[in-house]
PDB file of C-alpha atoms in Angstrom:
ATOM      1  CA  MET A 238       6.751  -6.829 -11.684  1.00 45.00           C
ATOM      2  CA  SER A 239       9.566  -7.724  -9.334  1.00 50.00           C
ATOM      3  CA  LEU A 240       9.363 -11.290 -10.666  1.00 46.00           C
ATOM      4  CA  PHE A 241      10.465 -10.419 -14.212  1.00 47.00           C
ATOM      5  CA  PRO A 242      14.148  -9.842 -13.327  1.00 45.00           C
ATOM      6  CA  LEU A 243      14.302 -13.393 -11.902  1.00 48.00           C
ATOM      7  CA  GLY A 244      14.190 -14.868 -15.390  1.00 49.00           C
ATOM      8  CA  ASN A 245      14.112 -18.640 -14.952  1.00 54.00           C
ATOM      9  CA  ASP A 246      16.094 -18.552 -11.702  1.00 47.00           C
ATOM     10  CA  TYR A 247      14.464 -19.422  -8.368  1.00 56.00           C
ATOM     11  CA  CYS A 248      11.419 -20.878 -10.172  1.00 57.00           C
ATOM     12  CA  GLY A 249      10.750 -17.417 -11.616  1.00 60.00           C
ATOM     13  CA  GLN A 250       8.513 -18.728 -14.388  1.00 62.00           C
ATOM     14  CA  ASP A 251       6.300 -20.648 -11.964  1.00 68.00           C
ATOM     15  CA  LYS A 252       6.069 -17.644  -9.619  1.00 72.00           C
ATOM     16  CA  ARG A 253       5.041 -15.363 -12.493  1.00 70.00           C
ATOM     17  CA  GLN A 254       2.407 -17.865 -13.571  1.00 73.00           C
ATOM     18  CA  ARG A 255       0.874 -18.045 -10.086  1.00 76.00           C
ATOM     19  CA  ALA A 256       0.954 -14.260  -9.713  1.00 76.00           C
ATOM     20  CA  ALA A 257      -0.706 -13.792 -13.111  1.00 75.00           C
ATOM     21  CA  GLN A 258      -3.442 -16.301 -12.260  1.00 79.00           C
ATOM     22  CA  GLU A 259      -4.146 -14.481  -8.987  1.00 82.00           C
ATOM     23  CA  LEU A 260      -4.245 -11.177 -10.866  1.00 84.00           C
ATOM     24  CA  LEU A 261      -6.698 -12.620 -13.389  1.00 84.00           C
ATOM     25  CA  GLU A 262      -8.986 -13.702 -10.558  1.00 86.00           C
ATOM     26  CA  LEU A 263      -8.925 -10.169  -9.129  1.00 89.00           C
ATOM     27  CA  LEU A 264      -9.588  -8.639 -12.545  1.00 90.00           C
ATOM     28  CA  ASN A 265     -12.602 -10.903 -13.017  1.00 89.00           C
ATOM     29  CA  ASN A 266     -14.112 -10.310  -9.577  1.00 89.00           C
ATOM     30  CA  ASP A 267     -13.509  -6.626  -8.791  1.00 93.00           C
ATOM     31  CA  ILE A 268     -16.360  -4.589 -10.287  1.00 93.00           C
ATOM     32  CA  ILE A 269     -14.588  -1.290  -9.568  1.00 96.00           C
ATOM     33  CA  LEU A 270     -12.037  -2.087 -12.284  1.00 94.00           C
ATOM     34  CA  LYS A 271     -14.800  -1.653 -14.877  1.00 93.00           C
ATOM     35  CA  ASP A 272     -14.832   2.070 -14.083  1.00 94.00           C
ATOM     36  CA  ALA A 273     -13.874   4.261 -17.043  1.00 94.00           C
ATOM     37  CA  ARG A 274     -11.115   5.866 -14.989  1.00 94.00           C
ATOM     38  CA  PHE A 275      -9.020   2.730 -15.473  1.00 93.00           C
ATOM     39  CA  GLU A 276      -8.929   3.366 -19.240  1.00 91.00           C
ATOM     40  CA  GLY A 277      -9.731  -0.237 -20.166  1.00 93.00           C
ATOM     41  CA  ILE A 278      -6.356  -1.489 -18.926  1.00 93.00           C
ATOM     42  CA  PRO A 279      -7.911  -4.260 -16.763  1.00 93.00           C
ATOM     43  CA  ASP A 280      -9.828  -5.549 -19.812  1.00 91.00           C
ATOM     44  CA  GLN A 281      -6.654  -5.557 -21.922  1.00 88.00           C
ATOM     45  CA  LEU A 282      -4.894  -7.627 -19.291  1.00 87.00           C
ATOM     46  CA  LYS A 283      -7.845 -10.002 -18.928  1.00 86.00           C
ATOM     47  CA  GLU A 284      -7.951 -10.585 -22.671  1.00 83.00           C
ATOM     48  CA  MET A 285      -4.266 -11.486 -22.714  1.00 81.00           C
ATOM     49  CA  LEU A 286      -4.308 -13.590 -19.555  1.00 79.00           C
ATOM     50  CA  GLU A 287      -7.384 -15.560 -20.644  1.00 76.00           C
ATOM     51  CA  LEU A 288      -5.612 -16.792 -23.769  1.00 68.00           C
ATOM     52  CA  LYS A 289      -6.551 -20.421 -24.423  1.00 58.00           C
ATOM     53  CA  ASN A 290      -4.078 -22.921 -22.927  1.00 54.00           C
ATOM     54  CA  ALA A 291      -1.992 -20.066 -21.545  1.00 57.00           C
ATOM     55  CA  TRP A 292      -1.661 -21.826 -18.193  1.00 56.00           C
ATOM     56  CA  SER A 293      -1.401 -25.466 -19.227  1.00 56.00           C
ATOM     57  CA  ASP A 294       1.399 -24.682 -21.701  1.00 59.00           C
ATOM     58  CA  LYS A 295       4.061 -22.363 -20.282  1.00 62.00           C
ATOM     59  CA  THR A 296       5.430 -21.638 -23.736  1.00 63.00           C
ATOM     60  CA  ARG A 297       2.113 -19.986 -24.646  1.00 64.00           C
ATOM     61  CA  SER A 298       1.893 -17.860 -21.523  1.00 67.00           C
ATOM     62  CA  PRO A 299       1.574 -14.180 -22.499  1.00 67.00           C
ATOM     63  CA  VAL A 300       3.491 -13.283 -19.360  1.00 67.00           C
ATOM     64  CA  GLU A 301       6.502 -15.106 -20.824  1.00 65.00           C
ATOM     65  CA  LYS A 302       6.020 -14.424 -24.543  1.00 68.00           C
ATOM     66  CA  LYS A 303       5.260 -10.708 -24.220  1.00 70.00           C
ATOM     67  CA  GLN A 304       7.124  -9.687 -21.100  1.00 70.00           C
ATOM     68  CA  GLY A 305       7.778  -6.134 -22.302  1.00 75.00           C
ATOM     69  CA  LEU A 306       4.113  -5.485 -23.108  1.00 80.00           C
ATOM     70  CA  MET A 307       2.884  -7.181 -19.943  1.00 78.00           C
ATOM     71  CA  GLU A 308       5.277  -5.217 -17.744  1.00 81.00           C
ATOM     72  CA  SER A 309       4.133  -1.990 -19.420  1.00 87.00           C
ATOM     73  CA  LEU A 310       0.471  -2.853 -18.775  1.00 87.00           C
ATOM     74  CA  PHE A 311       1.242  -3.809 -15.166  1.00 86.00           C
ATOM     75  CA  LEU A 312       2.911  -0.422 -14.641  1.00 89.00           C
ATOM     76  CA  GLN A 313      -0.073   1.382 -16.168  1.00 92.00           C
ATOM     77  CA  LEU A 314      -2.462  -0.617 -14.001  1.00 92.00           C
ATOM     78  CA  GLN A 315      -0.421   0.153 -10.900  1.00 90.00           C
ATOM     79  CA  GLY A 316      -0.512   3.862 -11.694  1.00 92.00           C
ATOM     80  CA  THR A 317      -4.259   3.965 -12.298  1.00 94.00           C
ATOM     81  CA  LEU A 318      -4.943   1.888  -9.184  1.00 94.00           C
ATOM     82  CA  ARG A 319      -3.000   4.292  -6.990  1.00 92.00           C
ATOM     83  CA  GLU A 320      -4.740   7.261  -8.563  1.00 93.00           C
ATOM     84  CA  TYR A 321      -8.320   6.090  -8.955  1.00 96.00           C
ATOM     85  CA  TYR A 322      -9.097   2.900  -7.021  1.00 96.00           C
ATOM     86  CA  LEU A 323     -10.048   4.557  -3.746  1.00 96.00           C
ATOM     87  CA  PRO A 324     -12.049   7.436  -5.301  1.00 96.00           C
ATOM     88  CA  ALA A 325     -13.962   5.014  -7.550  1.00 97.00           C
ATOM     89  CA  SER A 326     -14.629   2.587  -4.689  1.00 97.00           C
ATOM     90  CA  LEU A 327     -15.734   5.337  -2.316  1.00 97.00           C
ATOM     91  CA  ASP A 328     -18.045   6.814  -4.955  1.00 97.00           C
ATOM     92  CA  SER A 329     -19.681   3.412  -5.494  1.00 97.00           C
ATOM     93  CA  LEU A 330     -19.988   2.771  -1.765  1.00 97.00           C
ATOM     94  CA  ARG A 331     -21.574   6.175  -1.189  1.00 96.00           C
ATOM     95  CA  THR A 332     -24.119   5.517  -3.941  1.00 95.00           C
ATOM     96  CA  GLU A 333     -25.103   2.218  -2.334  1.00 95.00           C
ATOM     97  CA  LEU A 334     -25.362   3.665   1.173  1.00 94.00           C
ATOM     98  CA  VAL A 335     -27.374   6.805   0.471  1.00 91.00           C
ATOM     99  CA  THR A 336     -29.989   5.181  -1.765  1.00 87.00           C
ATOM    100  CA  THR A 337     -33.557   5.626  -0.554  1.00 82.00           C
ATOM    101  CA  THR A 338     -34.799   2.292  -1.902  1.00 87.00           C
ATOM    102  CA  LEU A 339     -35.095  -0.745   0.351  1.00 89.00           C
ATOM    103  CA  PRO A 340     -31.815  -2.707  -0.005  1.00 88.00           C
ATOM    104  CA  SER A 341     -31.840  -6.335  -1.096  1.00 92.00           C
ATOM    105  CA  ASP A 342     -29.499  -9.136  -0.045  1.00 94.00           C
ATOM    106  CA  GLN A 343     -27.569  -8.471  -3.247  1.00 94.00           C
ATOM    107  CA  ASP A 344     -27.148  -4.820  -2.247  1.00 93.00           C
ATOM    108  CA  TYR A 345     -25.850  -5.827   1.179  1.00 95.00           C
ATOM    109  CA  ALA A 346     -23.400  -8.250  -0.443  1.00 95.00           C
ATOM    110  CA  LEU A 347     -22.122  -5.486  -2.725  1.00 95.00           C
ATOM    111  CA  ILE A 348     -21.665  -3.094   0.214  1.00 96.00           C
ATOM    112  CA  ALA A 349     -19.701  -5.752   2.108  1.00 96.00           C
ATOM    113  CA  LEU A 350     -17.555  -6.440  -0.970  1.00 95.00           C
ATOM    114  CA  LEU A 351     -16.782  -2.754  -1.488  1.00 96.00           C
ATOM    115  CA  CYS A 352     -15.881  -2.290   2.189  1.00 95.00           C
ATOM    116  CA  ASN A 353     -13.607  -5.336   2.204  1.00 94.00           C
ATOM    117  CA  ASN A 354     -11.857  -4.256  -0.995  1.00 95.00           C
ATOM    118  CA  ILE A 355     -11.307  -0.719   0.317  1.00 95.00           C
ATOM    119  CA  MET A 356      -9.847  -2.111   3.546  1.00 94.00           C
ATOM    120  CA  SER A 357      -7.595  -4.522   1.645  1.00 93.00           C
ATOM    121  CA  PHE A 358      -6.357  -1.734  -0.609  1.00 94.00           C
ATOM    122  CA  LEU A 359      -5.578   0.544   2.346  1.00 93.00           C
ATOM    123  CA  LEU A 360      -3.648  -2.232   4.079  1.00 92.00           C
ATOM    124  CA  THR A 361      -1.763  -2.967   0.852  1.00 90.00           C
ATOM    125  CA  LEU A 362      -0.777   0.703   0.642  1.00 90.00           C
ATOM    126  CA  GLY A 363       0.670   0.388   4.135  1.00 88.00           C
ATOM    127  CA  MET A 364      -1.981   2.018   6.317  1.00 89.00           C
ATOM    128  CA  PRO A 365      -1.896   0.262   9.712  1.00 87.00           C
ATOM    129  CA  LEU A 366      -5.062  -1.540  10.770  1.00 88.00           C
ATOM    130  CA  SER A 367      -5.075   0.576  13.939  1.00 89.00           C
ATOM    131  CA  GLU A 368      -5.360   3.742  11.827  1.00 90.00           C
ATOM    132  CA  CYS A 369      -8.262   2.302   9.826  1.00 89.00           C
ATOM    133  CA  PHE A 370      -9.998   1.466  13.107  1.00 91.00           C
ATOM    134  CA  LEU A 371      -9.271   4.969  14.424  1.00 91.00           C
ATOM    135  CA  TRP A 372     -11.000   6.706  11.495  1.00 91.00           C
ATOM    136  CA  HIS A 373     -13.953   4.328  11.822  1.00 92.00           C
ATOM    137  CA  ASN A 374     -14.420   5.086  15.516  1.00 93.00           C
ATOM    138  CA  ARG A 375     -13.755   8.816  15.420  1.00 93.00           C
ATOM    139  CA  ILE A 376     -15.812   9.635  12.342  1.00 94.00           C
ATOM    140  CA  LEU A 377     -18.302   6.971  11.259  1.00 92.00           C
ATOM    141  CA  MET A 378     -19.337   6.101  14.815  1.00 92.00           C
ATOM    142  CA  ASN A 379     -19.665   9.742  15.873  1.00 90.00           C
ATOM    143  CA  ASP A 380     -23.451  10.159  15.891  1.00 87.00           C
ATOM    144  CA  ARG A 381     -23.367  13.919  16.504  1.00 90.00           C
ATOM    145  CA  ASN A 382     -23.608  14.394  12.716  1.00 91.00           C
ATOM    146  CA  ASP A 383     -25.914  12.863  10.124  1.00 93.00           C
ATOM    147  CA  PHE A 384     -24.637   9.773   8.312  1.00 93.00           C
ATOM    148  CA  VAL A 385     -23.925  11.421   4.945  1.00 94.00           C
ATOM    149  CA  THR A 386     -21.782  14.077   6.641  1.00 95.00           C
ATOM    150  CA  ARG A 387     -19.920  11.392   8.581  1.00 95.00           C
ATOM    151  CA  PHE A 388     -19.395   9.251   5.501  1.00 96.00           C
ATOM    152  CA  ASP A 389     -18.064  12.142   3.417  1.00 96.00           C
ATOM    153  CA  SER A 390     -15.668  13.112   6.213  1.00 95.00           C
ATOM    154  CA  TRP A 391     -14.479   9.515   6.566  1.00 95.00           C
ATOM    155  CA  ALA A 392     -14.086   9.114   2.797  1.00 95.00           C
ATOM    156  CA  GLU A 393     -11.921  12.234   2.688  1.00 94.00           C
ATOM    157  CA  LYS A 394      -9.648  10.761   5.364  1.00 92.00           C
ATOM    158  CA  VAL A 395      -9.216   7.339   3.756  1.00 93.00           C
ATOM    159  CA  ASN A 396      -8.830   8.643   0.196  1.00 94.00           C
ATOM    160  CA  VAL A 397      -5.082   8.707   0.769  1.00 91.00           C
ATOM    161  CA  ARG A 398      -2.144   9.321  -1.562  1.00 89.00           C
ATOM    162  CA  ILE A 399       1.422   8.092  -1.249  1.00 89.00           C
ATOM    163  CA  GLN A 400       3.713  10.912  -0.112  1.00 91.00           C
ATOM    164  CA  ARG A 401       7.316  11.273   0.982  1.00 93.00           C
ATOM    165  CA  TYR A 402       7.967  11.699   4.697  1.00 93.00           C
ATOM    166  CA  THR A 403      11.144  12.371   6.622  1.00 93.00           C
ATOM    167  CA  VAL A 404      11.136  10.322   9.819  1.00 92.00           C
ATOM    168  CA  ARG A 405      13.549  10.776  12.707  1.00 91.00           C
ATOM    169  CA  LEU A 406      14.150   7.970  15.170  1.00 88.00           C
ATOM    170  CA  VAL A 407      16.078   8.282  18.428  1.00 87.00           C
ATOM    171  CA  MET A 408      17.994   5.632  20.359  1.00 85.00           C
ATOM    172  CA  GLU A 409      19.833   5.834  23.661  1.00 85.00           C
ATOM    173  CA  ASN A 410      22.886   3.676  23.091  1.00 82.00           C
ATOM    174  CA  GLU A 411      26.300   4.697  24.379  1.00 86.00           C
ATOM    175  CA  LYS A 412      28.281   2.082  22.422  1.00 85.00           C
ATOM    176  CA  PHE A 413      26.611   3.035  19.161  1.00 84.00           C
ATOM    177  CA  TYR A 414      27.202   6.712  19.969  1.00 85.00           C
ATOM    178  CA  ASP A 415      30.915   6.112  20.617  1.00 86.00           C
ATOM    179  CA  MET A 416      31.329   4.172  17.380  1.00 83.00           C
ATOM    180  CA  LEU A 417      29.698   6.918  15.284  1.00 84.00           C
ATOM    181  CA  HIS A 418      31.317   9.775  17.198  1.00 84.00           C
ATOM    182  CA  GLN A 419      34.781   8.540  16.267  1.00 82.00           C
ATOM    183  CA  SER A 420      34.134   9.325  12.601  1.00 77.00           C
ATOM    184  CA  GLY A 421      33.439  12.965  13.464  1.00 73.00           C
ATOM    185  CA  GLU A 422      30.535  13.250  11.012  1.00 78.00           C
ATOM    186  CA  ASP A 423      27.140  11.773  10.188  1.00 86.00           C
ATOM    187  CA  THR A 424      27.131   8.205   8.900  1.00 84.00           C
ATOM    188  CA  ILE A 425      24.885   7.180   6.002  1.00 84.00           C
ATOM    189  CA  PHE A 426      24.066   3.476   5.842  1.00 81.00           C
ATOM    190  CA  ASN A 427      21.250   1.519   4.214  1.00 78.00           C
ATOM    191  CA  GLY A 428      19.374   4.704   3.316  1.00 81.00           C
ATOM    192  CA  CYS A 429      19.542   6.115   6.868  1.00 87.00           C
ATOM    193  CA  ARG A 430      21.559   9.040   8.188  1.00 90.00           C
ATOM    194  CA  TYR A 431      22.876   8.384  11.714  1.00 90.00           C
ATOM    195  CA  THR A 432      23.815  11.347  13.920  1.00 91.00           C
ATOM    196  CA  PRO A 433      25.369  10.950  17.388  1.00 90.00           C
ATOM    197  CA  PHE A 434      24.263  13.463  20.045  1.00 91.00           C
ATOM    198  CA  ILE A 435      23.873  13.972  23.793  1.00 89.00           C
ATOM    199  CA  ASN A 436      20.208  14.091  24.793  1.00 88.00           C
ATOM    200  CA  THR A 437      18.577  16.279  27.463  1.00 85.00           C
ATOM    201  CA  LYS A 438      19.254  13.597  30.088  1.00 89.00           C
ATOM    202  CA  SER A 439      22.976  13.778  29.232  1.00 90.00           C
ATOM    203  CA  VAL A 440      22.822  10.285  27.748  1.00 89.00           C
ATOM    204  CA  ARG A 441      24.854   9.457  24.646  1.00 89.00           C
ATOM    205  CA  SER A 442      22.314   8.789  21.905  1.00 88.00           C
ATOM    206  CA  VAL A 443      21.908   8.390  18.149  1.00 89.00           C
ATOM    207  CA  LYS A 444      19.347   9.938  15.809  1.00 90.00           C
ATOM    208  CA  ALA A 445      18.459   8.143  12.563  1.00 89.00           C
ATOM    209  CA  THR A 446      16.883  10.161   9.741  1.00 92.00           C
ATOM    210  CA  ILE A 447      15.202   8.254   6.925  1.00 91.00           C
ATOM    211  CA  GLU A 448      12.941   9.200   4.009  1.00 91.00           C
ATOM    212  CA  VAL A 449      10.034   6.878   3.291  1.00 89.00           C
ATOM    213  CA  GLU A 450       7.021   6.798   0.983  1.00 90.00           C
ATOM    214  CA  ALA A 451       3.782   6.289   2.876  1.00 92.00           C
ATOM    215  CA  VAL A 452       0.078   7.148   2.884  1.00 91.00           C
ATOM    216  CA  SER A 453      -0.013   8.764   6.331  1.00 88.00           C
ATOM    217  CA  VAL A 454       2.135   9.965   9.211  1.00 89.00           C
ATOM    218  CA  LEU A 455       1.416   6.812  11.215  1.00 88.00           C
ATOM    219  CA  SER A 456       2.222   4.488   8.321  1.00 88.00           C
ATOM    220  CA  ALA A 457       5.436   6.463   7.690  1.00 90.00           C
ATOM    221  CA  LYS A 458       6.471   5.998  11.321  1.00 88.00           C
ATOM    222  CA  THR A 459       5.608   2.298  11.196  1.00 85.00           C
ATOM    223  CA  GLY A 460       7.497   1.731   7.949  1.00 84.00           C
ATOM    224  CA  ALA A 461      10.580   3.674   9.018  1.00 86.00           C
ATOM    225  CA  ASP A 462      10.646   1.992  12.408  1.00 83.00           C
ATOM    226  CA  TYR A 463      10.538  -1.434  10.742  1.00 80.00           C
ATOM    227  CA  GLN A 464      13.329  -0.568   8.306  1.00 80.00           C
ATOM    228  CA  VAL A 465      15.668   0.715  11.007  1.00 79.00           C
ATOM    229  CA  ARG A 466      14.862  -1.964  13.592  1.00 75.00           C
ATOM    230  CA  ARG A 467      16.065  -4.635  11.172  1.00 72.00           C
ATOM    231  CA  LYS A 468      19.550  -3.197  11.653  1.00 62.00           C
ATOM    232  CA  THR A 469      19.423  -1.411  15.012  1.00 63.00           C
ATOM    233  CA  PRO A 470      17.149  -2.165  18.027  1.00 51.00           C
ATOM    234  CA  SER A 471      15.563   0.130  20.621  1.00 51.00           C
ATOM    235  CA  PHE A 472      14.421   3.037  18.427  1.00 51.00           C
ATOM    236  CA  ARG A 473      11.432   5.300  18.932  1.00 51.00           C
ATOM    237  CA  ALA A 474      10.066   7.305  16.004  1.00 49.00           C
ATOM    238  CA  GLY A 475       9.047  10.912  15.456  1.00 48.00           C
ATOM    239  CA  ILE A 476       8.323  13.101  12.428  1.00 50.00           C
TER     240      ILE A 476
END
């Protein structure tokens, strides 16, 4: 969606075409998108993107001819993905794993596909790989409980939602402290509030407070740390 405002600048049309082709491939290959919870939006997009000659002739591309409609459908798809993709994927994975019938190679392939797609979606949402590994080790690999109990506990942990977090980051930097202290009040810059203070070691320091959207405390810390480090080095984060 961020490519629409480009218009024809910076090869915007070519970038939209490539993005739409990649989206079409995902729509064709991801079986979870057939779930009724997605309200048929993936099929609507597929029908439009599979228009004959849509890619060989840019003037026929639905992404260009019907930008308003396409952007609306993209927004709807984004909303349903955030709301339902993980629950639908976890439901399907649970069904495959708890079946009592002997699995076939096709069943194993489906399980691998579901696991890979869940992992990709979590990473796209911003969950650090280290956090994914942590839940795997602490819950799924904990053999003190039966597998179904472990799976349900793990699924509850990874069925995340984007929330707003307030993250506070602290830096010991006397020059930065002096610069901010001269203003006599907090400084707001690039979405961060900077507050000079003297820490418990009597060192002149600065606290940055920033609000971020994230799926977990760890991902909030990681995201906030990245945003602030682009402007100011040597921060450590806390919520």
